[in-house]
mmCIF file with all atom_site columns, C-alpha atoms in Angstrom:
data_model
loop_
_atom_site.group_PDB
_atom_site.id
_atom_site.type_symbol
_atom_site.label_atom_id
_atom_site.label_alt_id
_atom_site.label_comp_id
_atom_site.label_asym_id
_atom_site.label_entity_id
_atom_site.label_seq_id
_atom_site.pdbx_PDB_ins_code
_atom_site.Cartn_x
_atom_site.Cartn_y
_atom_site.Cartn_z
_atom_site.occupancy
_atom_site.B_iso_or_equiv
_atom_site.pdbx_formal_charge
_atom_site.auth_seq_id
_atom_site.auth_comp_id
_atom_site.auth_asym_id
_atom_site.auth_atom_id
_atom_site.pdbx_PDB_model_num
ATOM 1  C CA . MET I 1 1  ? 86.888  134.210 117.196 1.00 0.00 ? 297 MET I CA 1
ATOM 2  C CA . THR I 1 2  ? 88.726  135.979 114.502 1.00 0.00 ? 298 THR I CA 1
ATOM 3  C CA . PHE I 1 3  ? 87.353  136.217 111.204 1.00 0.00 ? 299 PHE I CA 1
ATOM 4  C CA . LEU I 1 4  ? 88.953  137.413 108.058 1.00 0.00 ? 300 LEU I CA 1
ATOM 5  C CA . ALA I 1 5  ? 87.038  139.439 105.374 1.00 0.00 ? 301 ALA I CA 1
ATOM 6  C CA . PRO I 1 6  ? 86.361  137.659 101.939 1.00 0.00 ? 302 PRO I CA 1
ATOM 7  C CA . VAL I 1 7  ? 88.980  139.582 99.523  1.00 0.00 ? 303 VAL I CA 1
ATOM 8  C CA . GLU I 1 8  ? 88.270  139.637 96.207  1.00 0.00 ? 304 GLU I CA 1
ATOM 9  C CA . ILE I 1 9  ? 91.342  138.131 94.031  1.00 0.00 ? 305 ILE I CA 1
ATOM 10 C CA . ASP I 1 10 ? 91.712  139.455 90.191  1.00 0.00 ? 306 ASP I CA 1
ATOM 11 C CA . PRO I 1 11 ? 91.135  136.311 88.109  1.00 0.00 ? 307 PRO I CA 1
ATOM 12 C CA . ASN I 1 12 ? 94.156  138.577 85.930  1.00 0.00 ? 308 ASN I CA 1
ATOM 13 C CA . SER I 1 13 ? 96.668  138.728 88.492  1.00 0.00 ? 309 SER I CA 1
ATOM 14 C CA . VAL I 1 14 ? 96.706  135.686 90.262  1.00 0.00 ? 310 VAL I CA 1
ATOM 15 C CA . ARG I 1 15 ? 99.584  133.486 88.134  1.00 0.00 ? 311 ARG I CA 1
ATOM 16 C CA . PRO I 1 16 ? 100.896 129.503 89.309  1.00 0.00 ? 312 PRO I CA 1
ATOM 17 C CA . GLY I 1 17 ? 104.529 131.467 89.983  1.00 0.00 ? 313 GLY I CA 1
ATOM 18 C CA . TRP I 1 18 ? 107.918 129.556 89.339  1.00 0.00 ? 314 TRP I CA 1
ATOM 19 C CA . VAL I 1 19 ? 107.707 127.910 92.027  1.00 0.00 ? 315 VAL I CA 1
ATOM 20 C CA . ALA I 1 20 ? 104.836 125.142 91.048  1.00 0.00 ? 316 ALA I CA 1
ATOM 21 C CA . LEU I 1 21 ? 106.897 125.127 87.269  1.00 0.00 ? 317 LEU I CA 1
ATOM 22 C CA . LEU I 1 22 ? 110.170 123.733 89.156  1.00 0.00 ? 318 LEU I CA 1
ATOM 23 C CA . ILE I 1 23 ? 107.657 121.058 90.969  1.00 0.00 ? 319 ILE I CA 1
ATOM 24 C CA . VAL I 1 24 ? 106.035 120.109 88.733  1.00 0.00 ? 320 VAL I CA 1
ATOM 25 C CA . LEU I 1 25 ? 109.537 119.719 85.901  1.00 0.00 ? 321 LEU I CA 1
ATOM 26 C CA . ALA I 1 26 ? 111.577 117.991 88.691  1.00 0.00 ? 322 ALA I CA 1
ATOM 27 C CA . LEU I 1 27 ? 108.540 115.625 89.564  1.00 0.00 ? 323 LEU I CA 1
ATOM 28 C CA . ALA I 1 28 ? 108.496 115.163 85.644  1.00 0.00 ? 324 ALA I CA 1
ATOM 29 C CA . ALA I 1 29 ? 112.146 114.348 84.935  1.00 0.00 ? 325 ALA I CA 1
ATOM 30 C CA . VAL I 1 30 ? 111.984 111.774 88.422  1.00 0.00 ? 326 VAL I CA 1
ATOM 31 C CA . THR I 1 31 ? 109.757 109.712 86.580  1.00 0.00 ? 327 THR I CA 1
ATOM 32 C CA . VAL I 1 32 ? 111.452 110.088 83.693  1.00 0.00 ? 328 VAL I CA 1
ATOM 33 C CA . LEU I 1 33 ? 113.980 108.218 85.434  1.00 0.00 ? 329 LEU I CA 1
ATOM 34 C CA . LEU I 1 34 ? 112.240 105.757 87.611  1.00 0.00 ? 330 LEU I CA 1
ATOM 35 C CA . TRP I 1 35 ? 110.471 104.266 84.499  1.00 0.00 ? 331 TRP I CA 1
ATOM 36 C CA . ARG I 1 36 ? 114.261 104.614 82.281  1.00 0.00 ? 332 ARG I CA 1
ATOM 37 C CA . ASN I 1 37 ? 115.176 102.389 85.270  1.00 0.00 ? 333 ASN I CA 1
ATOM 38 C CA . MET I 1 38 ? 112.008 100.103 85.209  1.00 0.00 ? 334 MET I CA 1
ATOM 39 C CA . GLY I 1 39 ? 112.708 98.717  82.497  1.00 0.00 ? 335 GLY I CA 1
ATOM 40 C CA . LYS I 1 40 ? 116.375 97.899  82.574  1.00 0.00 ? 336 LYS I CA 1
ATOM 41 C CA . GLN I 1 41 ? 115.143 95.686  85.949  1.00 0.00 ? 337 GLN I CA 1
ATOM 42 C CA . LEU I 1 42 ? 112.567 93.974  83.345  1.00 0.00 ? 338 LEU I CA 1
ATOM 43 C CA . LYS I 1 43 ? 115.083 93.378  80.839  1.00 0.00 ? 339 LYS I CA 1
ATOM 44 C CA . LYS I 1 44 ? 117.381 91.186  83.516  1.00 0.00 ? 340 LYS I CA 1
ATOM 45 C CA . ILE I 1 45 ? 114.685 88.781  83.634  1.00 0.00 ? 341 ILE I CA 1
ATOM 46 C CA . ASP I 1 46 ? 115.008 85.706  82.434  1.00 0.00 ? 342 ASP I CA 1
ATOM 47 C CA . PHE I 1 47 ? 111.898 84.368  81.141  1.00 0.00 ? 343 PHE I CA 1
ATOM 48 C CA . ASP I 1 48 ? 111.187 80.966  79.016  1.00 0.00 ? 344 ASP I CA 1
ATOM 49 C CA . ASP I 1 49 ? 108.644 80.906  76.234  1.00 0.00 ? 345 ASP I CA 1
ATOM 50 C CA . ALA I 1 50 ? 108.564 77.642  75.883  1.00 0.00 ? 346 ALA I CA 1
ATOM 51 C CA . ASP I 1 51 ? 107.320 76.957  79.090  1.00 0.00 ? 347 ASP I CA 1
ATOM 52 C CA . ALA I 1 52 ? 104.366 79.496  79.506  1.00 0.00 ? 348 ALA I CA 1
ATOM 53 C CA . ASP I 1 53 ? 102.206 76.995  78.951  1.00 0.00 ? 349 ASP I CA 1
ATOM 54 C CA . ALA I 1 54 ? 103.078 74.158  81.033  1.00 0.00 ? 350 ALA I CA 1
ATOM 55 C CA . PRO I 1 55 ? 102.399 73.935  84.719  1.00 0.00 ? 351 PRO I CA 1
ATOM 56 C CA . ALA I 1 56 ? 105.292 74.413  87.403  1.00 0.00 ? 352 ALA I CA 1
ATOM 57 C CA . PRO I 1 57 ? 106.755 71.818  89.026  1.00 0.00 ? 353 PRO I CA 1
ATOM 58 C CA . SER I 1 58 ? 106.180 70.425  92.631  1.00 0.00 ? 354 SER I CA 1
ATOM 59 C CA . SER I 1 59 ? 108.168 69.331  95.111  1.00 0.00 ? 355 SER I CA 1
ATOM 60 C CA . GLY I 1 60 ? 105.355 66.815  95.994  1.00 0.00 ? 356 GLY I CA 1
ATOM 61 C CA . PRO I 1 61 ? 102.662 64.039  94.687  1.00 0.00 ? 357 PRO I CA 1
ATOM 62 C CA . ALA I 1 62 ? 99.646  65.664  93.673  1.00 0.00 ? 358 ALA I CA 1
ATOM 63 C CA . SER I 1 63 ? 96.382  66.095  96.481  1.00 0.00 ? 359 SER I CA 1
ATOM 64 C CA . PRO I 1 64 ? 93.196  66.882  96.012  1.00 0.00 ? 360 PRO I CA 1
ATOM 65 C CA . ALA I 1 65 ? 93.147  69.465  97.921  1.00 0.00 ? 361 ALA I CA 1
ATOM 66 C CA . SER I 1 66 ? 95.415  70.441  94.421  1.00 0.00 ? 362 SER I CA 1
ATOM 67 C CA . SER I 1 67 ? 93.877  69.140  91.754  1.00 0.00 ? 363 SER I CA 1
ATOM 68 C CA . ALA I 1 68 ? 92.599  71.632  89.079  1.00 0.00 ? 364 ALA I CA 1
ATOM 69 C CA . ASP I 1 69 ? 88.541  70.122  89.900  1.00 0.00 ? 365 ASP I CA 1
ATOM 70 C CA . PRO I 1 70 ? 87.302  72.209  93.290  1.00 0.00 ? 366 PRO I CA 1
ATOM 71 C CA . ASP I 1 71 ? 84.177  69.411  93.117  1.00 0.00 ? 367 ASP I CA 1
ATOM 72 C CA . ALA I 1 72 ? 86.678  67.201  94.350  1.00 0.00 ? 368 ALA I CA 1
ATOM 73 C CA . ALA I 1 73 ? 84.638  64.340  96.215  1.00 0.00 ? 369 ALA I CA 1
ATOM 74 C CA . ASP I 1 74 ? 87.748  64.569  99.815  1.00 0.00 ? 370 ASP I CA 1
ATOM 75 C CA . PRO I 1 75 ? 87.361  67.865  100.071 1.00 0.00 ? 371 PRO I CA 1
ATOM 76 C CA . ILE I 1 76 ? 89.991  66.496  103.145 1.00 0.00 ? 372 ILE I CA 1
ATOM 77 C CA . PRO I 1 77 ? 93.594  66.040  101.456 1.00 0.00 ? 373 PRO I CA 1
ATOM 78 C CA . THR I 1 78 ? 94.963  62.217  102.791 1.00 0.00 ? 374 THR I CA 1
ATOM 79 C CA . VAL I 1 79 ? 98.360  61.900  103.731 1.00 0.00 ? 375 VAL I CA 1
ATOM 80 C CA . ALA I 1 80 ? 100.485 59.318  102.377 1.00 0.00 ? 376 ALA I CA 1
ATOM 81 C CA . THR I 1 81 ? 103.181 57.490  105.340 1.00 0.00 ? 377 THR I CA 1
ATOM 82 C CA . THR I 1 82 ? 106.027 56.102  105.001 1.00 0.00 ? 378 THR I CA 1
ATOM 83 C CA . PRO I 1 83 ? 107.028 53.090  107.276 1.00 0.00 ? 379 PRO I CA 1
ATOM 84 C CA . THR I 1 84 ? 110.705 54.542  109.147 1.00 0.00 ? 380 THR I CA 1
ATOM 85 C CA . GLN I 1 85 ? 113.401 52.422  109.825 1.00 0.00 ? 381 GLN I CA 1
ATOM 86 C CA . SER I 1 86 ? 114.984 50.847  112.473 1.00 0.00 ? 382 SER I CA 1
ATOM 87 C CA . GLU I 1 87 ? 118.087 52.489  113.363 1.00 0.00 ? 383 GLU I CA 1
ATOM 88 C CA . PRO I 1 88 ? 120.673 49.314  112.759 1.00 0.00 ? 384 PRO I CA 1
ATOM 89 C CA . LYS I 1 89 ? 121.282 47.527  116.771 1.00 0.00 ? 385 LYS I CA 1
#
């Protein structure tokens, strides 16, 4: 195995260079463009402030599992069955 001899680097002669500057500027430009696009997308959202505190509508009846009380007495939700209609003959 070959080892490279340590070379002393003069801190006054080492500089980042133009490539690093171009990469940083490109990243900054891309960030600004993404930020502007995100702002446009957020403005498209239709948010109604009047219904912000109201609960979300539900398609089914409330069950003990969906109640706000986590210490509900019945941990297993009961399912209400509806009678099925027989087909006319």
